[in-house]
Amino acid sequence: MIEIHDLHKSFGSLEVLKGINLKLEHGKVLVIIGPSGSGKTTLLRCFNLLEVPNRGSIVLGDTKLDFTNVKKVPQKSVLELRRKTGMVFQSYNLFPHMTVLGNVMEGQITVQKLPKEDARKRALALLEKVGLSEKADSYPHQLSGGQQQRVGIARAMAVEPEVLLFDEPTSALDPELVGEVLKVIKQLAAEGMTMVIVTHEMKFAADVADTIILMDNGHILEQGTPQEVLVHPKSPRALQFLNRLSGEAE
Amino acid sequence: MDDRKIQILIDTLLPLLKAGVAFTIPLTLVSFAIGLLLAVLTALVRLSSWRIPKLIAGFYVWVIRGTPLLVQLFIIFYGLPAVGIILQPFTAAVIGFSLSVGAYSSEIVRAAIISIHKGQWEAAFSVGMTRGQALRRVILPQATRVSIPPLANSFISLVKDTSLAATITYVEMFRTSQQVVATTYEPLLIYSEVGVIYLLFSTVLSTLQNYLEKRFDRYSAS
Ligand SMILES: Nc1ncnc2c1ncn2[C@@H]1O[C@H](COP(=O)(O)OP(=O)(O)OP(=O)(O)O)[C@@H](O)[C@H]1O
Ligand SMILES: [Mg+2]
């Protein structure tokens, strides 16, 4: 279970997160939507401390971190949180000097200290799951964007995180490659993987989300089931955002 | 060219080559290896947030880059005995050249590390790596590839710079050629000959550089 309480984050004098509260049960999928610059990426990056919040707290399983009046988060807590989360990046960020298999094995070997053979077995199983068994010995630059992103998902899964974080996993992809990545994410959702996903793909969001939050200007504007947020939003601003999106889609 | 000169060229070729292989090349290799280690260390310290070590590293690079190598060699070999530190010519040369390689190459290594996209650090952190692990497994291997061409240049410069060791009495290839000139009275001939041997060494190294660059080209930078 993840619980975030009164989270604040500023870059210099710019306050980007202005008190975020949310809860996510194990096995559920949370989708974050909202206009550009509303703080979606920043919030997601707070989950694994790529950004360190200025105030508030994060609880993930038995790891509890309070940032209020804390100067420097202890390295031990940072690592603990990062080992319980996996992240899939918009621009994949695969390790270009390692093969696909190497990318997926790396965290298991360096971080979890697994024997090579065990790491290889788990990596191959994950590659099969994302449909890339035959690419195990390729290098990332030899793959299409969609394939690279699926490797990114396998890499994030390999360290057996409690939560997977996605930051617009398909927005760098050519339209015809979006489907193959979304399919993998949907499959993970069906298997009960806990996930937090930032996306602009509204149809996908409606399909996969248990909860959607709509962010605006550092606040959570709407929070609820896809039905509640996408079909019956309460605030006029949310309605405006959703209308603009569906306008663009047509 | 008359027969006598040709005979001198032939007679001196082997001793000169021998001096190159036995003295110039080892001096180059040892100095470069130590220098490279110093360079990586200096680069890492300068990229760290340790205030005092950073200042020291910055000072080191400033001094070495701002003074002539010849002056540094003279201080080490002729100057240090005044404070009781007496060094063998080889040791003094290795110290001088290593410090020089360390300072210049630390800038190469530092630039290479900075050139690696921030997303690579974040990807490493996101699978749970510490800074050290990220550096060792993800950043340095990529930085190595970026820095091979400029480092190879430093290496080739070093081969030629080792001729300065002649001035602190280390009998490497150039000093050997001076001794040959003293007995043959053929400066133009002998110095040209030794020049050609340096050219040969540099050419072999450039070929090696091309090979290394190709080998590291299995993946293209992202
Ligand atoms: N490292 C940073 N330094 C300074 N400002 C930042 C930094 N990261 C983000 N910001 C600012 O914080 C605000 C929120 O950014 P964020 O990336 O979280 O938005 P977003 O909702 O993900 O937007 P998008 O849909 O465009 O990705 C923006 O105004 C952005 O310019
Ligand atoms: Mg974003």
Coordinates of C-alpha atoms and ligand atoms in Angstrom, one line a residue:
Chain A
M1 CA 0.0 0.0 0.0
I2 CA 1.2 3.5 -0.8
E3 CA 0.1 6.6 1.2
I4 CA 1.1 10.1 0.5
H5 CA 0.3 12.9 2.9
D6 CA 0.5 16.6 2.4
L7 CA 3.3 16.4 -0.1
H8 CA 5.0 19.7 -1.1
K9 CA 7.7 20.3 -3.7
S10 CA 9.3 23.5 -4.8
F11 CA 12.0 24.3 -7.4
G12 CA 13.5 27.4 -6.0
S13 CA 10.6 29.8 -5.5
L14 CA 8.3 27.8 -7.8
E15 CA 5.9 25.6 -5.9
V16 CA 5.1 22.7 -8.1
L17 CA 3.3 20.4 -5.7
K18 CA 1.0 22.1 -3.2
G19 CA -0.1 19.5 -0.7
I20 CA -0.8 16.2 -2.4
N21 CA -2.8 13.5 -0.5
L22 CA -3.4 10.1 -2.0
K23 CA -3.7 6.4 -1.2
L24 CA -3.2 3.4 -3.4
E25 CA -4.1 -0.2 -2.4
H26 CA -1.9 -3.1 -3.3
G27 CA -2.7 -4.5 -6.8
K28 CA -4.4 -1.3 -7.9
V29 CA -3.7 1.1 -10.8
L30 CA -3.5 4.8 -10.3
V31 CA -3.5 7.0 -13.4
I32 CA -2.4 10.6 -13.2
I33 CA -3.7 13.1 -15.9
G34 CA -3.7 16.8 -16.2
P35 CA -2.5 19.7 -18.2
S36 CA 1.2 20.3 -19.1
G37 CA 3.2 21.7 -16.2
S38 CA 0.6 20.7 -13.6
G39 CA 3.2 18.6 -11.7
K40 CA 2.5 15.1 -12.8
T41 CA 6.1 14.1 -13.5
T42 CA 7.3 15.8 -10.4
L43 CA 4.8 13.9 -8.3
L44 CA 5.7 10.6 -9.9
R45 CA 9.4 11.3 -9.4
C46 CA 8.8 11.9 -5.7
F47 CA 7.6 8.3 -5.4
N48 CA 11.2 7.1 -5.9
L49 CA 12.9 10.2 -4.7
L50 CA 14.4 11.3 -8.0
E51 CA 12.9 14.5 -6.6
V52 CA 13.0 15.0 -2.9
P53 CA 9.9 16.6 -1.4
N54 CA 10.2 19.6 0.8
R55 CA 7.3 18.7 3.1
G56 CA 4.9 15.9 3.8
S57 CA 5.3 12.1 4.0
I58 CA 5.4 9.0 1.9
V59 CA 4.6 5.5 3.2
L60 CA 5.3 2.5 1.0
G61 CA 4.7 -0.8 2.7
D62 CA 6.8 -0.8 5.8
T63 CA 9.0 2.1 4.6
K64 CA 7.9 5.4 6.1
L65 CA 9.5 8.7 5.1
D66 CA 8.7 12.1 6.6
F67 CA 10.2 15.1 4.8
T68 CA 8.9 17.8 7.1
N69 CA 11.8 19.6 8.7
V70 CA 14.3 17.1 7.3
K71 CA 17.4 18.5 5.8
K72 CA 18.8 15.4 4.1
V73 CA 17.0 12.1 3.7
P74 CA 19.3 9.3 4.9
Q75 CA 20.8 7.4 2.0
K76 CA 19.6 4.2 3.5
S77 CA 16.0 5.3 3.3
V78 CA 16.4 6.5 -0.3
L79 CA 17.8 3.2 -1.4
E80 CA 15.1 1.3 0.5
L81 CA 12.4 3.2 -1.3
R82 CA 14.1 2.9 -4.7
R83 CA 14.4 -0.8 -4.3
K84 CA 10.6 -1.1 -3.7
T85 CA 9.8 0.9 -6.9
G86 CA 10.6 0.5 -10.5
M87 CA 10.4 3.3 -13.1
V88 CA 9.6 3.3 -16.8
F89 CA 10.8 6.5 -18.5
Q90 CA 9.3 8.5 -21.3
S91 CA 12.6 8.3 -23.3
Y92 CA 13.3 4.7 -22.2
N93 CA 16.8 5.5 -20.8
L94 CA 18.1 2.0 -21.5
F95 CA 21.7 1.3 -20.9
P96 CA 23.2 1.6 -24.4
H97 CA 26.4 -0.3 -23.6
M98 CA 24.5 -3.4 -22.5
T99 CA 22.5 -5.9 -24.5
V100 CA 18.8 -6.2 -23.9
L101 CA 19.4 -9.2 -21.6
G102 CA 22.2 -7.2 -19.8
N103 CA 19.8 -4.3 -19.2
V104 CA 17.2 -6.6 -17.6
M105 CA 19.9 -8.5 -15.5
E106 CA 21.8 -5.4 -14.3
G107 CA 19.7 -4.5 -11.3
Q108 CA 19.4 -8.1 -10.2
I109 CA 23.2 -8.5 -10.3
T110 CA 24.4 -5.2 -9.0
V111 CA 21.7 -4.3 -6.6
Q112 CA 20.1 -7.6 -5.5
K113 CA 23.4 -9.5 -5.8
L114 CA 21.7 -12.5 -7.4
P115 CA 23.8 -15.2 -9.0
K116 CA 24.2 -14.6 -12.7
E117 CA 22.3 -17.8 -13.7
D118 CA 19.3 -16.8 -11.6
A119 CA 19.3 -13.3 -12.9
R120 CA 19.5 -14.6 -16.5
K121 CA 16.5 -17.0 -15.9
R122 CA 14.4 -14.2 -14.5
A123 CA 15.4 -11.8 -17.2
L124 CA 14.6 -14.3 -20.0
A125 CA 11.2 -15.0 -18.4
L126 CA 10.5 -11.2 -18.3
L127 CA 11.6 -10.8 -21.9
E128 CA 9.3 -13.5 -22.9
K129 CA 6.5 -11.8 -21.1
V130 CA 7.0 -8.5 -23.0
G131 CA 7.4 -10.5 -26.2
L132 CA 11.1 -9.9 -26.9
S133 CA 12.8 -13.2 -26.3
E134 CA 14.4 -13.2 -29.7
K135 CA 16.0 -9.7 -29.0
A136 CA 17.9 -10.8 -25.9
D137 CA 21.3 -10.3 -27.5
S138 CA 20.5 -7.1 -29.4
Y139 CA 21.7 -3.7 -28.3
P140 CA 19.1 -1.0 -27.5
H141 CA 19.9 1.1 -30.6
Q142 CA 19.0 -1.9 -32.8
L143 CA 15.4 -1.9 -31.5
S144 CA 12.3 0.1 -32.4
G145 CA 11.0 2.6 -29.8
G146 CA 8.1 0.3 -28.8
Q147 CA 10.6 -2.6 -28.3
Q148 CA 12.9 -0.4 -26.3
Q149 CA 10.1 0.7 -24.0
R150 CA 9.1 -3.0 -23.5
V151 CA 12.7 -3.7 -22.4
G152 CA 12.3 -0.7 -20.1
I153 CA 9.3 -2.3 -18.5
A154 CA 11.1 -5.7 -18.2
R155 CA 14.1 -3.9 -16.6
A156 CA 11.9 -2.2 -14.1
M157 CA 10.1 -5.4 -13.2
A158 CA 13.3 -7.4 -12.8
V159 CA 14.1 -6.1 -9.4
E160 CA 10.6 -7.2 -8.2
P161 CA 9.4 -3.8 -7.1
E162 CA 6.2 -3.3 -5.1
V163 CA 5.1 -0.5 -7.4
L164 CA 5.8 0.3 -11.0
L165 CA 6.0 4.0 -12.0
F166 CA 5.4 5.1 -15.6
D167 CA 6.0 8.6 -16.9
E168 CA 4.1 9.0 -20.3
P169 CA 5.5 5.6 -21.4
T170 CA 4.1 6.0 -25.0
S171 CA 4.4 9.7 -25.7
A172 CA 7.8 9.3 -27.5
L173 CA 6.5 6.6 -29.7
D174 CA 5.2 6.6 -33.2
P175 CA 1.4 6.1 -33.1
E176 CA 1.6 2.6 -34.6
L177 CA 3.9 1.5 -31.8
V178 CA 1.8 2.7 -28.9
G179 CA -0.5 -0.3 -28.9
E180 CA 2.2 -2.9 -28.2
V181 CA 3.4 -1.0 -25.1
L182 CA -0.1 -0.4 -23.7
K183 CA -0.9 -4.0 -24.2
V184 CA 2.0 -5.1 -22.0
I185 CA 0.9 -2.6 -19.3
K186 CA -2.7 -3.8 -19.4
Q187 CA -1.5 -7.4 -19.0
L188 CA 0.5 -6.3 -15.9
A189 CA -2.6 -4.7 -14.5
A190 CA -4.6 -7.8 -15.1
E191 CA -1.9 -9.8 -13.2
G192 CA -2.3 -7.5 -10.2
M193 CA 0.8 -5.3 -10.5
T194 CA 0.5 -2.1 -8.5
M195 CA 1.1 0.8 -10.8
V196 CA 1.2 4.6 -11.0
I197 CA 0.9 5.8 -14.6
V198 CA 1.1 9.3 -16.0
T199 CA -0.4 9.4 -19.4
H200 CA -2.3 11.5 -22.0
E201 CA -4.0 8.4 -23.5
M202 CA -7.5 8.9 -22.2
K203 CA -9.0 5.7 -23.5
F204 CA -6.2 3.7 -22.1
A205 CA -6.5 5.5 -18.8
A206 CA -10.2 4.7 -18.6
D207 CA -9.5 1.0 -19.4
V208 CA -6.7 0.4 -17.0
A209 CA -7.2 2.7 -14.0
D210 CA -8.8 1.8 -10.7
T211 CA -8.4 5.4 -9.6
I212 CA -7.7 8.5 -11.7
I213 CA -6.4 11.8 -10.3
L214 CA -6.6 14.9 -12.4
M215 CA -3.9 17.4 -11.4
D216 CA -4.0 21.1 -12.0
N217 CA -1.3 23.6 -11.0
G218 CA 0.1 21.5 -8.2
H219 CA -3.2 20.4 -6.7
I220 CA -5.4 17.3 -7.1
L221 CA -8.4 18.7 -8.8
E222 CA -10.4 15.5 -9.2
Q223 CA -9.9 12.1 -7.7
G224 CA -12.1 9.0 -8.2
T225 CA -13.0 6.1 -10.5
P226 CA -12.6 6.7 -14.3
Q227 CA -16.3 7.1 -14.5
E228 CA -16.3 9.8 -11.8
V229 CA -13.4 11.8 -13.1
L230 CA -13.7 11.4 -16.9
V231 CA -17.5 11.3 -17.3
H232 CA -18.8 13.3 -14.3
P233 CA -16.1 15.7 -13.1
K234 CA -17.2 18.1 -10.4
S235 CA -15.1 21.2 -11.2
P236 CA -15.5 23.4 -14.2
R237 CA -11.7 23.5 -14.8
A238 CA -11.7 19.7 -15.0
L239 CA -14.5 19.8 -17.5
Q240 CA -12.6 22.4 -19.5
F241 CA -9.5 20.2 -19.6
L242 CA -11.4 17.1 -20.6
N243 CA -13.3 18.9 -23.3
R244 CA -10.1 20.3 -24.8
L245 CA -8.6 16.8 -24.9
S246 CA -11.6 15.2 -26.6
G247 CA -11.6 18.2 -29.0
E248 CA -8.0 17.4 -29.9
A249 CA -8.8 13.7 -30.3
E250 CA -11.3 14.5 -33.1
Chain B
M1 CA 73.7 10.3 -49.9
D2 CA 77.0 8.5 -49.8
D3 CA 77.7 5.0 -48.7
R4 CA 79.2 6.1 -45.4
K5 CA 76.0 7.8 -44.3
I6 CA 73.9 4.9 -45.3
Q7 CA 76.1 2.6 -43.3
I8 CA 75.8 5.0 -40.3
L9 CA 72.0 4.9 -40.6
I10 CA 72.0 1.1 -40.7
D11 CA 74.4 0.8 -37.8
T12 CA 72.5 3.1 -35.5
L13 CA 69.0 2.0 -36.3
L14 CA 69.1 -1.0 -34.0
P15 CA 70.5 0.8 -30.9
L16 CA 68.0 3.5 -31.3
L17 CA 65.1 1.1 -31.7
K18 CA 66.3 -0.8 -28.8
A19 CA 66.4 2.3 -26.6
G20 CA 62.9 3.1 -27.8
V21 CA 61.5 -0.3 -26.9
A22 CA 63.5 -0.7 -23.7
F23 CA 63.2 2.8 -22.3
T24 CA 60.8 5.2 -24.1
I25 CA 57.9 2.8 -24.4
P26 CA 58.1 1.5 -20.7
L27 CA 58.4 5.1 -19.5
T28 CA 55.3 6.0 -21.6
L29 CA 53.2 3.1 -20.5
V30 CA 54.0 3.4 -16.8
S31 CA 53.4 7.2 -16.8
F32 CA 50.2 6.9 -18.7
A33 CA 48.8 4.2 -16.5
I34 CA 49.5 6.1 -13.3
G35 CA 48.4 9.3 -15.0
L36 CA 45.1 7.8 -16.0
L37 CA 44.4 6.6 -12.5
L38 CA 45.1 10.1 -11.2
A39 CA 42.9 11.6 -13.9
V40 CA 39.9 9.5 -13.0
L41 CA 40.4 10.2 -9.3
T42 CA 40.8 14.0 -10.0
A43 CA 37.7 14.1 -12.2
L44 CA 35.6 12.2 -9.6
V45 CA 36.7 14.5 -6.8
R46 CA 36.0 17.6 -8.9
L47 CA 32.5 16.3 -9.7
S48 CA 31.9 15.4 -6.0
S49 CA 30.6 17.7 -3.3
W50 CA 33.6 17.3 -0.9
R51 CA 34.7 20.9 -0.5
I52 CA 38.4 20.5 0.6
P53 CA 39.4 17.7 -1.8
K54 CA 37.7 19.6 -4.6
L55 CA 39.9 22.6 -3.9
I56 CA 43.0 20.5 -3.8
A57 CA 42.2 18.8 -7.1
G58 CA 41.4 22.1 -8.7
F59 CA 44.7 23.5 -7.4
Y60 CA 46.6 20.5 -8.8
V61 CA 45.1 20.9 -12.3
W62 CA 45.7 24.6 -12.2
V63 CA 49.4 24.4 -11.3
I64 CA 50.3 21.5 -13.7
R65 CA 48.5 23.0 -16.6
G66 CA 49.9 26.4 -16.0
T67 CA 53.6 25.6 -15.8
P68 CA 55.9 24.1 -18.5
L69 CA 56.5 20.3 -18.2
L70 CA 60.2 20.9 -18.6
V71 CA 60.2 23.2 -15.5
Q72 CA 58.3 20.6 -13.6
L73 CA 60.8 17.9 -14.5
F74 CA 63.7 20.1 -13.4
I75 CA 62.0 20.9 -10.1
I76 CA 61.5 17.2 -9.4
F77 CA 64.9 16.0 -10.5
Y78 CA 67.3 18.9 -9.8
G79 CA 65.2 20.8 -7.3
L80 CA 64.0 18.2 -4.8
P81 CA 67.5 17.1 -3.7
A82 CA 67.8 20.5 -2.0
V83 CA 65.1 19.3 0.4
G84 CA 66.6 15.8 0.7
I85 CA 64.5 14.1 -1.9
I86 CA 66.8 12.4 -4.4
L87 CA 65.2 10.5 -7.2
Q88 CA 66.4 8.1 -9.9
P89 CA 66.0 9.7 -13.3
F90 CA 63.4 7.1 -14.3
T91 CA 61.4 7.7 -11.1
A92 CA 61.6 11.5 -11.5
A93 CA 60.4 11.2 -15.1
V94 CA 57.5 8.9 -14.2
I95 CA 56.4 11.3 -11.5
G96 CA 56.6 14.3 -13.8
F97 CA 54.8 12.7 -16.7
S98 CA 52.1 11.0 -14.6
L99 CA 51.3 14.3 -12.9
S100 CA 51.0 16.0 -16.3
V101 CA 48.8 13.2 -17.8
G102 CA 46.7 13.2 -14.7
A103 CA 46.0 16.9 -14.8
Y104 CA 45.3 17.2 -18.6
S105 CA 43.3 13.9 -18.8
S106 CA 41.2 14.7 -15.8
E107 CA 39.5 17.4 -17.8
I108 CA 38.9 14.8 -20.6
V109 CA 37.4 12.3 -18.1
R110 CA 35.4 15.0 -16.4
A111 CA 33.9 16.3 -19.7
A112 CA 33.1 12.7 -20.7
I113 CA 31.3 12.0 -17.4
I114 CA 29.3 15.2 -17.7
S115 CA 28.4 14.4 -21.3
I116 CA 26.5 11.2 -20.3
H117 CA 22.7 12.0 -20.3
K118 CA 21.2 12.6 -16.9
G119 CA 18.6 9.9 -17.7
Q120 CA 21.3 7.3 -17.4
W121 CA 21.9 8.2 -13.8
E122 CA 18.2 8.2 -13.1
A123 CA 17.7 4.8 -14.7
A124 CA 20.5 3.4 -12.6
F125 CA 19.0 5.0 -9.4
S126 CA 15.6 3.7 -10.3
V127 CA 16.8 0.1 -10.2
G128 CA 18.2 0.8 -6.8
M129 CA 21.9 1.6 -7.5
T130 CA 24.0 3.7 -5.2
R131 CA 26.0 6.6 -6.8
G132 CA 29.1 4.4 -6.8
Q133 CA 27.3 1.5 -8.5
A134 CA 25.8 3.8 -11.1
L135 CA 29.2 5.3 -11.8
R136 CA 30.9 2.0 -12.1
R137 CA 28.3 0.1 -14.0
V138 CA 26.5 2.7 -16.1
I139 CA 28.3 6.0 -16.3
L140 CA 32.0 5.2 -16.6
P141 CA 31.7 2.5 -19.3
Q142 CA 29.9 5.0 -21.4
A143 CA 32.3 7.8 -20.5
T144 CA 35.2 5.6 -21.5
R145 CA 33.9 5.3 -25.0
V146 CA 33.5 9.1 -25.3
S147 CA 37.0 9.7 -24.0
I148 CA 38.9 7.2 -26.0
P149 CA 39.8 9.6 -28.9
P150 CA 41.0 12.5 -26.8
L151 CA 42.8 10.1 -24.4
A152 CA 44.5 8.4 -27.3
N153 CA 45.7 11.9 -28.4
S154 CA 47.2 12.5 -24.9
F155 CA 48.9 9.1 -25.1
I156 CA 50.5 9.9 -28.5
S157 CA 51.6 13.3 -27.1
L158 CA 53.2 11.6 -24.2
V159 CA 55.3 9.3 -26.3
K160 CA 56.8 12.4 -27.9
D161 CA 57.0 14.3 -24.6
T162 CA 59.1 11.5 -23.0
S163 CA 62.0 12.9 -25.1
L164 CA 62.1 15.6 -22.4
A165 CA 63.4 13.0 -20.0
A166 CA 66.7 13.3 -21.8
T167 CA 67.2 16.6 -20.0
I168 CA 67.1 14.9 -16.6
T169 CA 69.7 12.3 -17.7
Y170 CA 67.3 9.5 -18.4
V171 CA 68.8 7.6 -21.3
E172 CA 65.7 7.0 -23.4
M173 CA 65.6 7.0 -27.2
F174 CA 66.3 10.7 -27.7
R175 CA 69.2 10.8 -25.3
T176 CA 70.6 7.7 -27.0
S177 CA 70.4 9.6 -30.3
Q178 CA 72.3 12.5 -28.8
Q179 CA 75.1 10.1 -27.7
V180 CA 75.2 8.7 -31.3
V181 CA 75.5 12.2 -32.7
A182 CA 78.5 12.8 -30.4
T183 CA 80.4 9.9 -31.9
T184 CA 79.2 10.2 -35.6
Y185 CA 79.0 14.0 -36.0
E186 CA 75.9 13.5 -38.2
P187 CA 73.2 15.5 -36.4
L188 CA 71.0 16.0 -39.4
L189 CA 71.0 12.3 -40.2
I190 CA 70.6 10.9 -36.7
Y191 CA 68.0 13.4 -35.4
S192 CA 66.0 12.8 -38.6
E193 CA 66.3 9.1 -38.0
V194 CA 65.1 9.3 -34.5
G195 CA 62.3 11.5 -35.7
V196 CA 61.2 8.8 -38.1
I197 CA 61.2 6.3 -35.3
Y198 CA 58.9 8.5 -33.2
L199 CA 56.7 8.9 -36.2
L200 CA 56.6 5.1 -36.5
F201 CA 55.5 4.8 -32.9
S202 CA 52.8 7.4 -33.2
T203 CA 51.5 5.8 -36.3
V204 CA 51.2 2.4 -34.7
L205 CA 49.3 4.0 -31.8
S206 CA 46.9 5.8 -34.1
T207 CA 46.1 2.5 -35.7
L208 CA 45.5 1.1 -32.3
Q209 CA 43.2 4.0 -31.5
N210 CA 41.1 3.4 -34.6
Y211 CA 40.8 -0.3 -33.6
L212 CA 39.6 0.6 -30.0
E213 CA 37.1 3.1 -31.3
K214 CA 35.7 0.5 -33.6
R215 CA 35.5 -2.0 -30.9
F216 CA 33.6 0.3 -28.6
D217 CA 31.2 1.2 -31.5
R218 CA 29.1 -1.9 -31.0
Y219 CA 26.5 0.4 -29.5
S220 CA 25.9 4.0 -30.6
A221 CA 25.6 6.7 -28.0
S222 CA 22.1 7.6 -27.0
Ligands
LIG1 N1 14.2 20.3 -12.2 C1 13.4 21.4 -12.3 N2 13.8 22.6 -12.0 C2 13.0 23.7 -12.1 N3 11.7 23.6 -12.5 C3 11.2 22.4 -12.7 C4 12.0 21.2 -12.7 N4 11.2 20.1 -13.0 C5 10.0 20.6 -13.3 N5 9.9 22.0 -13.1 C6 8.8 22.8 -13.3 O1 7.7 22.3 -12.5 C7 6.5 22.4 -13.1 C8 5.8 21.0 -13.2 O2 6.6 20.2 -14.0 P1 6.2 18.7 -14.3 O3 7.3 18.2 -15.2 O4 6.0 18.0 -13.1 O5 4.8 18.9 -15.1 P2 4.0 17.8 -15.9 O6 2.6 17.8 -15.4 O7 4.7 16.5 -15.9 O8 4.0 18.4 -17.4 P3 4.0 17.6 -18.8 O9 2.6 17.1 -19.1 O10 4.4 18.7 -19.8 O11 5.0 16.5 -18.7 C9 6.8 23.0 -14.5 O12 6.5 24.4 -14.4 C10 8.2 22.8 -14.7 O13 8.8 23.8 -15.5
MG2 MG 5.7 15.3 -17.4

